[in-house]
Coordinates of C-alpha atoms in Angstrom, one line a residue:
Chain A
M1 CA -26.2 22.4 -6.7
T2 CA -26.9 20.4 -9.8
P3 CA -26.6 16.6 -9.6
K4 CA -24.0 15.4 -12.2
P5 CA -24.7 12.2 -14.0
S6 CA -22.8 9.2 -13.0
Q7 CA -19.4 9.1 -13.9
P8 CA -18.2 6.4 -16.5
A9 CA -15.8 4.0 -15.1
S10 CA -12.1 4.6 -15.0
P11 CA -9.5 2.0 -16.2
G12 CA -8.8 -0.9 -14.3
Q13 CA -12.4 -1.6 -13.3
A14 CA -14.0 -4.8 -14.6
P15 CA -17.7 -5.5 -14.2
G16 CA -18.1 -8.5 -12.0
E17 CA -20.0 -11.7 -12.7
A18 CA -23.5 -9.9 -12.3
G19 CA -22.6 -6.7 -14.2
I20 CA -21.5 -5.0 -11.0
L21 CA -18.5 -2.7 -11.6
K22 CA -15.8 -3.3 -9.3
A23 CA -12.9 -1.2 -8.2
S24 CA -10.1 -3.5 -7.3
T25 CA -8.7 -2.8 -4.0
G26 CA -5.0 -3.3 -4.0
V27 CA -5.3 -4.6 -0.2
R28 CA -3.6 -7.9 -0.1
G29 CA -5.9 -10.6 -0.2
L30 CA -9.2 -8.5 -0.1
D31 CA -9.9 -8.8 -3.8
E32 CA -10.4 -12.3 -3.8
I33 CA -12.8 -12.2 -0.5
L34 CA -14.8 -9.4 -2.6
K35 CA -14.6 -11.4 -5.8
G36 CA -12.9 -8.8 -7.6
G37 CA -13.2 -5.4 -5.5
L38 CA -15.5 -2.9 -4.1
P39 CA -18.7 -1.6 -5.9
V40 CA -17.9 1.5 -7.7
G41 CA -20.4 4.5 -7.3
R42 CA -21.9 2.8 -4.5
T43 CA -21.6 2.6 -0.7
T44 CA -19.3 0.3 1.5
M45 CA -19.8 0.4 5.3
L46 CA -16.8 -0.9 7.4
G47 CA -18.3 -1.8 10.9
G48 CA -16.3 -3.0 13.9
G49 CA -15.2 -2.4 17.6
P50 CA -12.3 -0.2 18.7
G51 CA -8.7 -1.3 17.6
T52 CA -10.0 -3.2 14.6
G53 CA -8.4 -1.3 11.9
K54 CA -11.5 0.3 10.5
T55 CA -9.8 3.7 9.9
V56 CA -6.7 2.1 8.6
L57 CA -8.3 -0.1 6.2
A58 CA -10.3 2.9 4.7
M59 CA -7.3 5.0 4.6
E60 CA -5.7 2.0 2.7
L61 CA -8.5 1.8 0.2
L62 CA -8.2 5.6 -0.4
Y63 CA -4.2 5.3 -0.7
R64 CA -4.3 2.3 -3.1
W65 CA -6.9 3.9 -5.3
A66 CA -5.2 7.2 -5.5
L67 CA -2.0 5.5 -6.3
A68 CA -3.9 3.8 -9.2
D69 CA -4.8 7.4 -10.5
E70 CA -8.0 7.5 -8.8
P71 CA -7.7 10.4 -6.4
G72 CA -9.7 10.4 -3.1
V73 CA -11.1 12.8 -0.2
F74 CA -10.9 11.3 3.1
V75 CA -13.2 13.0 5.5
S76 CA -12.5 12.3 9.2
F77 CA -15.1 13.2 12.0
E78 CA -12.8 11.9 14.9
E79 CA -9.1 11.7 14.1
R80 CA -6.6 14.7 13.3
A81 CA -5.2 15.1 9.8
E82 CA -1.6 14.6 11.6
D83 CA -2.8 11.5 13.6
L84 CA -4.0 9.8 10.6
R85 CA -0.8 10.5 8.4
A86 CA 1.2 9.2 11.3
N87 CA -0.6 6.2 11.6
A88 CA -0.7 5.4 8.0
A89 CA 3.1 6.1 8.0
A90 CA 3.3 3.2 10.3
M91 CA 1.6 0.9 8.0
G92 CA 4.0 1.9 5.1
L93 CA 1.4 4.4 3.5
D94 CA 3.3 7.6 2.5
V95 CA -0.2 9.8 2.8
A96 CA 1.7 12.8 2.5
A97 CA 3.4 12.3 -0.8
L98 CA 0.0 11.6 -2.2
E99 CA -1.4 14.8 -0.9
A100 CA 1.5 16.8 -2.1
D101 CA 0.8 15.2 -5.7
G102 CA -3.2 16.4 -5.5
K103 CA -4.1 12.7 -5.4
L104 CA -5.5 12.4 -2.1
A105 CA -6.9 14.9 0.5
I106 CA -7.6 14.8 4.3
V107 CA -10.6 16.8 5.6
H108 CA -10.7 16.9 9.4
A109 CA -14.3 17.8 9.5
D110 CA -14.5 18.4 13.3
V111 CA -17.7 18.1 15.0
P112 CA -17.8 20.9 17.4
H113 CA -18.7 20.5 20.8
G114 CA -21.0 22.5 22.5
A115 CA -22.7 23.8 19.3
V116 CA -26.0 25.3 20.1
R117 CA -29.3 24.3 18.0
S118 CA -31.9 26.8 17.0
G119 CA -34.3 25.7 14.8
E120 CA -33.8 23.5 11.8
F121 CA -30.4 22.8 10.0
D122 CA -29.0 20.0 7.5
I123 CA -25.4 19.0 6.6
K124 CA -25.1 20.8 3.4
G125 CA -21.9 22.2 4.8
L126 CA -20.5 18.7 4.7
L127 CA -21.5 18.3 1.3
A128 CA -20.2 21.5 0.0
I129 CA -16.7 20.7 1.6
I130 CA -16.8 17.3 0.2
E131 CA -17.7 18.6 -3.4
G132 CA -15.3 21.4 -3.1
Q133 CA -12.4 19.1 -2.3
A134 CA -13.5 16.3 -4.8
R135 CA -14.1 19.0 -7.6
S136 CA -10.1 20.4 -7.1
L137 CA -8.8 17.0 -7.0
G138 CA -11.1 15.3 -9.5
A139 CA -11.8 12.7 -7.0
R140 CA -14.7 10.0 -7.2
R141 CA -13.5 8.0 -4.1
I142 CA -14.9 9.3 -0.8
A143 CA -14.1 7.9 2.7
L144 CA -16.2 8.8 5.5
D145 CA -14.3 8.0 8.8
A146 CA -16.5 7.6 11.9
I147 CA -19.8 8.5 10.9
D148 CA -21.4 8.0 14.1
V149 CA -19.6 11.3 15.6
L150 CA -21.2 13.0 12.6
M151 CA -24.4 11.9 13.7
R152 CA -24.1 13.5 17.1
I153 CA -24.7 16.7 15.9
F154 CA -28.4 15.7 15.4
G155 CA -29.6 14.6 18.8
D156 CA -32.8 13.2 17.2
P157 CA -32.9 9.7 15.6
Q158 CA -35.5 10.6 12.8
Q159 CA -33.1 13.3 11.7
E160 CA -30.1 11.2 12.0
R161 CA -31.6 8.9 9.8
E162 CA -33.0 11.3 7.2
E163 CA -29.7 13.0 6.8
M164 CA -27.5 9.9 6.3
Y165 CA -30.0 9.1 3.8
V166 CA -29.7 12.6 1.9
L167 CA -25.7 12.3 2.3
H168 CA -25.8 8.6 0.8
D169 CA -28.3 9.7 -2.0
W170 CA -26.1 13.0 -2.7
L171 CA -23.1 10.8 -3.2
R172 CA -24.5 8.1 -5.2
D173 CA -26.1 10.8 -7.5
R174 CA -22.5 12.0 -8.3
G175 CA -21.1 8.6 -8.8
M176 CA -19.1 8.5 -5.9
T177 CA -17.7 5.3 -4.4
V178 CA -17.9 5.5 -0.7
I179 CA -16.4 3.6 2.1
F180 CA -17.7 4.9 5.6
T181 CA -16.8 3.5 8.9
V182 CA -19.0 3.2 11.8
K183 CA -18.2 1.9 15.6
A184 CA -19.9 -1.2 16.9
D185 CA -20.3 -1.9 20.6
P186 CA -18.3 -4.7 22.1
S187 CA -21.2 -7.3 21.4
G188 CA -20.7 -6.6 17.8
R189 CA -24.2 -4.8 17.5
Q190 CA -24.3 -2.2 15.1
V191 CA -25.2 1.3 17.1
Y192 CA -27.1 2.8 13.9
P193 CA -28.4 -0.7 12.3
F194 CA -30.2 1.4 9.5
L195 CA -26.9 2.1 8.2
D196 CA -26.5 -2.0 7.2
F197 CA -29.5 -1.6 5.1
M198 CA -28.3 1.9 3.4
A199 CA -25.0 0.5 2.4
D200 CA -24.7 -2.1 -0.6
C201 CA -21.5 -3.9 0.8
V202 CA -21.2 -4.1 4.2
L203 CA -17.8 -5.4 5.9
F204 CA -17.4 -6.4 9.8
L205 CA -14.0 -5.9 11.5
D206 CA -13.6 -8.3 14.5
Q207 CA -10.9 -9.0 17.2
R208 CA -10.9 -11.8 19.9
T209 CA -8.1 -13.4 21.7
E210 CA -7.6 -17.2 21.8
G211 CA -4.9 -18.5 24.2
Q212 CA -3.3 -15.2 24.7
V213 CA -3.0 -14.7 21.1
R214 CA -5.1 -11.9 19.5
T215 CA -6.6 -12.5 16.1
R216 CA -8.6 -10.2 13.9
R217 CA -11.3 -11.2 11.4
L218 CA -13.1 -9.9 8.6
N219 CA -16.6 -10.9 7.4
V220 CA -18.7 -10.1 4.3
I221 CA -22.1 -9.3 5.7
K222 CA -23.6 -8.5 2.6
Y223 CA -22.4 -7.3 -1.1
R224 CA -25.6 -6.5 -3.1
G225 CA -25.5 -7.8 -6.7
S226 CA -22.3 -9.8 -6.1
D227 CA -21.0 -13.1 -4.8
F228 CA -18.5 -13.1 -2.1
L229 CA -16.3 -15.5 0.0
S230 CA -18.2 -16.2 3.2
N231 CA -16.6 -17.3 6.3
E232 CA -14.7 -15.1 8.5
H233 CA -11.3 -14.5 7.0
P234 CA -8.1 -13.5 9.3
Y235 CA -6.3 -10.3 8.8
I236 CA -3.6 -8.6 10.1
L237 CA -2.1 -4.7 10.0
S238 CA 1.3 -5.3 9.0
P239 CA 3.9 -2.6 8.2
R240 CA 3.1 -3.2 4.5
G241 CA -0.6 -2.4 5.1
V242 CA -3.7 -4.7 5.8
V243 CA -3.4 -8.1 4.5
L244 CA -6.0 -10.6 4.5
M245 CA -5.5 -14.3 4.3
P246 CA -8.6 -15.9 2.8
V247 CA -8.6 -19.5 3.9
S248 CA -11.1 -20.5 1.0
C249 CA -9.1 -19.3 -1.9
M250 CA -6.8 -22.1 -1.1
S251 CA -6.6 -24.5 -3.9
L252 CA -5.3 -27.9 -4.3
E253 CA -4.6 -27.7 -8.0
H254 CA -1.0 -27.4 -8.3
E255 CA 1.4 -29.8 -9.7
P256 CA 4.8 -30.7 -8.0
P257 CA 7.6 -29.4 -10.5
G258 CA 8.7 -33.2 -10.5
G259 CA 12.1 -34.8 -10.4
F260 CA 14.3 -35.4 -7.0
V261 CA 16.3 -33.2 -4.9
S262 CA 19.1 -34.8 -2.9
S263 CA 18.3 -35.1 0.8
G264 CA 22.3 -34.2 1.2
H265 CA 23.0 -37.8 2.3
P266 CA 23.9 -40.4 -0.3
E267 CA 22.6 -43.3 1.8
L268 CA 19.6 -41.6 2.7
D269 CA 18.9 -40.8 -1.1
T270 CA 19.2 -44.5 -1.5
V271 CA 16.5 -45.4 0.9
L272 CA 14.4 -43.0 -0.7
R273 CA 15.1 -44.2 -4.0
G274 CA 16.6 -40.9 -5.3
G275 CA 15.7 -38.4 -2.6
Y276 CA 13.0 -36.3 -1.9
L277 CA 10.5 -35.1 -4.4
R278 CA 10.8 -31.6 -5.5
G279 CA 7.8 -29.3 -4.5
T280 CA 6.3 -31.9 -1.9
C281 CA 6.0 -32.2 1.7
V282 CA 8.4 -34.1 3.7
L283 CA 7.8 -34.8 7.6
L284 CA 10.6 -35.9 9.6
A285 CA 9.2 -37.2 13.1
G286 CA 10.7 -38.5 15.9
P287 CA 11.6 -38.0 19.5
S288 CA 13.7 -35.3 21.1
G289 CA 17.2 -36.0 20.2
S290 CA 16.6 -38.5 17.2
G291 CA 18.6 -36.3 14.5
K292 CA 15.5 -34.5 13.0
T293 CA 17.4 -31.2 12.9
T294 CA 20.6 -33.1 11.6
V295 CA 18.8 -34.6 8.8
A296 CA 17.0 -31.4 8.0
C297 CA 20.3 -29.3 8.3
T298 CA 22.3 -31.9 6.2
F299 CA 19.3 -31.2 3.2
A300 CA 19.9 -27.4 3.7
R301 CA 23.7 -27.6 3.5
A302 CA 23.4 -29.7 0.5
V303 CA 20.9 -27.9 -1.8
C304 CA 22.9 -24.5 -1.1
C305 CA 25.9 -26.2 -2.2
N306 CA 24.1 -27.1 -5.6
G307 CA 23.4 -23.2 -5.7
E308 CA 19.6 -23.3 -4.5
K309 CA 17.9 -21.4 -1.8
L310 CA 16.5 -22.7 1.5
L311 CA 14.5 -20.6 3.9
Y312 CA 14.9 -22.2 7.4
V313 CA 12.0 -21.1 10.1
G314 CA 13.1 -22.2 13.4
F315 CA 10.7 -22.1 16.3
E316 CA 13.1 -23.7 18.9
E317 CA 16.3 -22.0 18.8
S318 CA 18.3 -18.9 17.7
E319 CA 20.3 -18.8 14.5
G320 CA 23.6 -18.8 16.6
A321 CA 22.5 -21.9 18.6
L322 CA 21.4 -23.9 15.2
V323 CA 24.9 -22.9 13.7
S324 CA 26.9 -24.1 16.4
G325 CA 24.8 -27.0 17.4
M326 CA 25.3 -28.3 13.5
L327 CA 28.6 -27.5 13.8
S328 CA 29.4 -30.2 16.4
V329 CA 27.5 -32.8 13.9
G330 CA 30.0 -31.8 11.1
V331 CA 27.2 -29.8 9.3
D332 CA 28.8 -26.2 8.5
L333 CA 25.9 -24.0 7.9
R334 CA 28.4 -20.9 7.7
P335 CA 29.0 -20.8 4.0
A336 CA 25.5 -21.2 3.0
L337 CA 24.6 -18.1 5.0
E338 CA 27.4 -16.2 4.2
E339 CA 26.6 -16.7 0.4
G340 CA 22.9 -15.7 1.0
A341 CA 21.8 -19.0 -0.1
L342 CA 20.3 -19.9 3.2
K343 CA 18.2 -17.8 5.1
V344 CA 17.2 -18.6 8.7
L345 CA 14.0 -17.0 10.3
T346 CA 13.6 -17.5 14.0
A347 CA 10.7 -16.7 16.0
L348 CA 8.8 -17.8 19.6
P349 CA 5.5 -19.3 18.6
E350 CA 3.7 -17.7 21.3
S351 CA 5.1 -14.3 20.2
V352 CA 2.4 -13.4 17.6
G353 CA -0.2 -14.8 16.1
I354 CA -0.6 -17.4 13.2
E355 CA -1.7 -14.6 10.7
Q356 CA 1.6 -12.7 11.8
H357 CA 3.6 -16.0 11.5
L358 CA 2.3 -16.5 8.2
L359 CA 2.7 -13.3 6.8
R360 CA 6.3 -13.2 7.9
I361 CA 6.8 -16.4 6.1
Y362 CA 5.1 -15.6 2.9
D363 CA 7.2 -12.3 2.8
A364 CA 10.1 -14.3 3.1
I365 CA 9.3 -16.8 0.6
D366 CA 8.1 -13.8 -1.9
D367 CA 11.3 -11.7 -1.2
F368 CA 14.1 -14.5 -0.8
G369 CA 12.4 -16.8 -3.2
P370 CA 13.8 -20.0 -1.8
N371 CA 13.5 -23.3 -3.7
H372 CA 13.0 -25.1 -0.4
L373 CA 11.5 -24.4 3.2
V374 CA 12.8 -26.0 6.5
V375 CA 10.4 -25.6 9.2
D376 CA 11.9 -26.5 12.9
A377 CA 9.4 -27.6 14.6
M378 CA 6.0 -27.7 13.6
S379 CA 5.2 -29.5 17.0
A380 CA 6.0 -25.8 18.4
C381 CA 3.3 -24.4 16.5
G382 CA 1.0 -26.0 19.0
R383 CA 2.2 -22.9 21.2
M384 CA 0.5 -20.4 18.7
G385 CA -2.9 -20.3 20.8
S386 CA -4.6 -23.6 20.0
E387 CA -4.4 -26.8 18.2
E388 CA -6.8 -25.3 15.6
A389 CA -4.6 -22.5 15.0
A390 CA -1.5 -24.5 14.3
F391 CA -3.5 -27.0 12.1
D392 CA -4.5 -23.9 10.3
F393 CA -1.1 -22.5 10.1
L394 CA 0.7 -25.5 8.7
V395 CA -2.2 -26.1 6.3
R396 CA -1.6 -22.7 5.0
L397 CA 2.1 -22.5 4.8
L398 CA 2.1 -26.2 3.4
T399 CA -0.2 -25.3 0.6
R400 CA 1.5 -21.8 -0.1
C401 CA 4.6 -24.0 -0.6
K402 CA 2.9 -26.5 -2.9
E403 CA 1.5 -23.5 -4.9
R404 CA 4.9 -22.1 -5.3
G405 CA 6.6 -25.3 -6.1
V406 CA 8.9 -25.2 -2.8
T407 CA 9.7 -28.6 -1.0
S408 CA 8.8 -27.9 2.5
V409 CA 10.4 -30.2 5.2
F410 CA 8.8 -30.0 8.4
T411 CA 10.3 -31.7 11.6
N412 CA 7.9 -32.9 14.2
Q413 CA 8.5 -33.8 17.9
L414 CA 7.0 -36.9 19.1
T415 CA 6.5 -38.0 22.8
E416 CA 7.0 -41.8 23.8
A417 CA 3.3 -42.2 24.3
E418 CA 2.2 -41.1 20.5
R419 CA 1.6 -43.8 18.4
V420 CA 2.0 -44.0 14.7
A421 CA -1.6 -43.1 14.1
E422 CA -0.6 -39.7 15.5
L423 CA 2.9 -39.6 13.8
S424 CA 2.4 -37.0 11.2
G425 CA 1.1 -34.7 13.9
L426 CA -1.4 -32.3 14.0
G427 CA -3.6 -34.3 11.5
I428 CA -1.8 -33.0 8.6
S429 CA -1.0 -36.5 7.4
S430 CA -3.1 -36.5 4.4
L431 CA -1.2 -33.5 3.2
V432 CA 2.4 -34.9 3.8
D433 CA 4.1 -36.7 0.6
T434 CA 6.9 -38.4 2.5
L435 CA 7.0 -39.5 6.1
V436 CA 10.3 -40.4 7.7
L437 CA 10.3 -41.8 11.3
L438 CA 13.4 -41.2 13.6
A439 CA 13.5 -43.6 16.5
Y440 CA 15.9 -44.7 19.2
E441 CA 16.0 -47.7 21.5
S442 CA 18.4 -48.7 24.7
R443 CA 20.0 -52.2 24.1
G444 CA 21.9 -52.8 27.1
R445 CA 24.2 -49.9 27.3
Q446 CA 24.1 -49.0 23.8
L447 CA 21.6 -46.4 22.3
T448 CA 20.6 -47.4 18.8
R449 CA 19.1 -45.0 16.2
S450 CA 17.2 -46.1 13.4
L451 CA 15.3 -44.5 10.4
L452 CA 12.1 -45.6 8.7
V453 CA 10.6 -44.2 5.6
V454 CA 6.8 -44.8 6.5
K455 CA 5.6 -43.4 3.1
S456 CA 6.9 -41.3 0.3
R457 CA 4.2 -41.1 -2.6
G458 CA 4.7 -42.6 -6.0
V459 CA 8.1 -43.9 -4.9
D460 CA 9.2 -47.5 -4.3
H461 CA 11.1 -46.7 -1.3
S462 CA 12.7 -48.9 1.3
L463 CA 10.4 -50.3 4.0
S464 CA 13.2 -51.3 6.4
H465 CA 14.4 -49.7 9.5
H466 CA 17.9 -48.5 9.2
R467 CA 20.3 -48.2 11.9
F468 CA 22.0 -45.0 11.6
R469 CA 24.6 -42.9 13.8
I470 CA 25.1 -39.5 14.1
T471 CA 28.9 -38.6 14.4
S472 CA 31.1 -35.5 14.1
R473 CA 31.1 -36.0 10.3
G474 CA 27.0 -36.2 10.2
L475 CA 24.8 -38.9 9.5
E476 CA 26.2 -42.5 9.1
L477 CA 23.3 -44.4 8.0
D478 CA 23.9 -48.4 7.8
L479 CA 22.1 -49.9 4.5
S480 CA 23.0 -53.7 5.3
G481 CA 19.2 -54.2 6.3
E482 CA 18.4 -53.2 2.9
G483 CA 16.8 -56.3 1.1
A484 CA 14.9 -57.1 -2.2
D485 CA 12.1 -58.2 -0.7
N486 CA 11.1 -55.5 1.7
R487 CA 10.2 -52.9 -0.9
G488 CA 6.8 -51.3 -1.1
A489 CA 5.1 -48.2 -2.6
E490 CA 2.3 -46.3 -1.3
A491 CA -0.6 -45.0 -3.6
Chain B
M1 CA -30.0 50.4 31.5
T2 CA -26.8 51.6 30.2
H3 CA -25.2 49.5 27.5
K4 CA -21.8 48.9 27.1
R5 CA -20.6 49.4 23.5
V6 CA -20.1 46.1 22.2
V7 CA -19.7 45.2 18.6
F8 CA -21.0 42.1 17.6
R9 CA -19.0 40.2 14.7
G10 CA -19.8 37.2 13.3
T11 CA -20.4 34.9 10.4
L12 CA -23.5 33.0 9.1
F13 CA -22.6 29.9 7.1
V14 CA -25.5 29.2 4.7
T15 CA -26.5 27.1 1.7
G16 CA -28.0 29.3 -1.1
G17 CA -31.2 28.7 -1.9
A18 CA -32.3 26.5 0.8
P19 CA -35.5 27.6 2.8
E20 CA -33.7 27.3 5.8
T21 CA -31.3 30.1 4.6
A22 CA -33.9 32.8 3.8
R23 CA -35.4 32.0 7.3
A24 CA -32.2 32.1 9.2
L25 CA -31.5 35.7 7.5
E26 CA -34.7 37.0 8.3
N27 CA -34.3 35.9 11.9
I28 CA -30.8 37.0 12.6
E29 CA -31.5 40.4 11.2
H30 CA -34.8 40.7 12.9
F31 CA -33.1 39.7 16.1
F32 CA -30.3 42.3 15.7
K33 CA -32.5 45.2 14.7
E34 CA -35.4 44.5 17.1
T35 CA -33.6 42.8 20.1
V36 CA -30.0 44.2 20.1
S37 CA -29.7 48.0 19.2
E38 CA -26.0 47.8 18.9
P39 CA -23.7 47.8 16.0
Y40 CA -23.1 44.6 14.3
R41 CA -21.2 43.2 11.4
L42 CA -22.4 40.0 9.9
T43 CA -20.5 38.1 6.9
V44 CA -22.5 35.8 5.1
V45 CA -20.9 32.9 3.4
D46 CA -22.5 30.4 1.0
V47 CA -20.8 27.4 1.4
Q48 CA -21.3 26.0 -2.0
E49 CA -19.7 29.0 -3.4
Q50 CA -16.7 29.0 -1.0
P51 CA -16.5 25.3 0.5
E52 CA -12.8 26.3 1.7
L53 CA -14.0 28.7 4.3
A54 CA -16.8 26.1 5.7
E55 CA -13.9 23.7 5.8
K56 CA -11.7 26.1 7.8
A57 CA -14.2 26.7 10.4
H58 CA -15.5 23.2 10.5
I59 CA -19.0 23.7 8.9
L60 CA -20.7 20.5 8.4
A61 CA -24.5 21.8 9.1
T62 CA -26.0 25.0 7.5
P63 CA -27.2 27.4 8.5
T64 CA -24.5 27.7 11.3
L65 CA -24.0 31.0 13.0
V66 CA -20.5 31.6 14.0
M67 CA -20.0 34.5 16.4
D68 CA -16.4 35.8 16.9
E69 CA -17.3 38.8 19.4
P70 CA -17.9 39.4 21.9
V71 CA -15.5 36.8 22.9
P72 CA -15.2 33.9 23.5
G73 CA -18.0 33.7 20.5
C74 CA -20.2 31.1 19.9
R75 CA -21.4 28.7 17.3
I76 CA -25.2 28.2 16.8
V77 CA -26.5 25.5 14.1
G78 CA -29.7 26.1 12.6
D79 CA -32.4 28.7 11.1
L80 CA -32.3 30.9 14.6
S81 CA -36.0 30.4 15.0
D82 CA -35.3 30.0 18.5
R83 CA -34.8 33.3 19.5
R84 CA -34.3 32.3 23.2
E85 CA -31.3 30.3 22.4
L86 CA -29.9 33.1 20.5
L87 CA -30.3 35.3 23.5
T88 CA -28.6 33.2 25.9
E89 CA -25.9 32.6 23.4
L90 CA -25.2 36.0 23.0
R91 CA -25.1 36.7 26.7
L92 CA -27.8 39.0 26.4
M93 CA -30.6 37.4 28.5
R94 CA -29.8 39.0 31.7
R95 CA -29.4 42.5 30.1
H96 CA -32.8 42.3 28.3
G97 CA -34.6 40.7 31.2
A98 CA -35.7 38.3 28.6

């Protein structure tokens, strides 16, 4: 076997900031974390405990590269080829099709049990298999899944180490881009610490449970010659593959599209001096039964009537219950739903982790392309595991909406005890552009509802408490308290 | 001692040019000629020449001796310098009193 010189880079690869050649991974969110992709012609290690998705991520990397005309060989020391194909299919990866196209090969390099050792040996058999497959496919991407299983054949720590370096050097001499996975024990320790040193890039996958909700996180431990985003990055295993949600990439560099969109209610528009500002964040806060959902749905119906699209994310009731509830106050959502201008997405907050909630909503935003979004109610997000998780969820959703120029309207249920300082809820007040407070009080035998615009950035809004009623014809807002002397603008 | 007529049949997977390969070939031939005076058939496969055969037989390490007969067969990894292991595996230990 004569080593071939390193292969030149294929198209689509760009040198990183430090001159390192990187291959874009095609895995959602991963390139941002890795500042471009994984190192070409080098070794990347994926470590993690059972069930963290190491195998699936390795398969997806090879799959995405193969789709981009960069064939690969997936060598499995543990799972059988048919199981790998089935698991990949569940993640939306049609591995069999790429195999048929000669873009991807799965080698089940079963480590035979009960083999007897007699004298010296090395892993040239494995190298020959890899070389044979790589040559027939023209492959320069290799995944070695469960390398810890391969190491069992040595039974001697010294030889394990030597053979791993032989394997590493051999692949490197051929300019192969290598991903290998290795199991970690539950404490997160590597079973084979020297592998950390051998690899040029080390990613660690981890899963934990917070408040009965499981979250998975990816951590870049090292990346020789390259910068990367530190911190732990939540990820999920979705029907469209692995999705990472890098928190630190969120920018605040977004400009609202400008202009007003009607709140759907002429009097409320007057109070707001035009309506809601497009692409900003509106918070409707108030106790249970104060009319938050009615105000939000009035808006939804109005924008849908004007040919715009709205995504309604409901955490409290089903679509049917929402529609019939709104009918009783004169807000008919049915035409908008039938026309497809309104899409309702409902979920029980505690059903899945925040990443899964976010992904579902992100996907809906991408697929449906709404102009506006309603989340009813964000107070329910507190049930997504922890207060911290809910905050994370809201900030990320809000940021995504601002990036896309989508107006976001959040409702938040307040309890009697909560004071103005906590009005905007879960600590996101500084990100809210418009805050409308809904309240009611009992005077004698009468229930009086009132509405106050606490803030609306850059708008000279009314500072009065306005009485309103909810009737079978919708909101009725009393503008009689409106005077010239009680206006103000918030910076 | 009476010998049952047994045909040994197996494949030795090697990497051409490696020092272990020469040792393994020498050891196995010596073993069959000196210790087992029975007919045998041994195929030698260079994994570099025929990687597909190595893949089919799940050969990760070389040299590997895969014996198909006598059934149920066995698999020995290494240059076969440990003759005792070889004998045990080929179920000849008792017969030859080694």
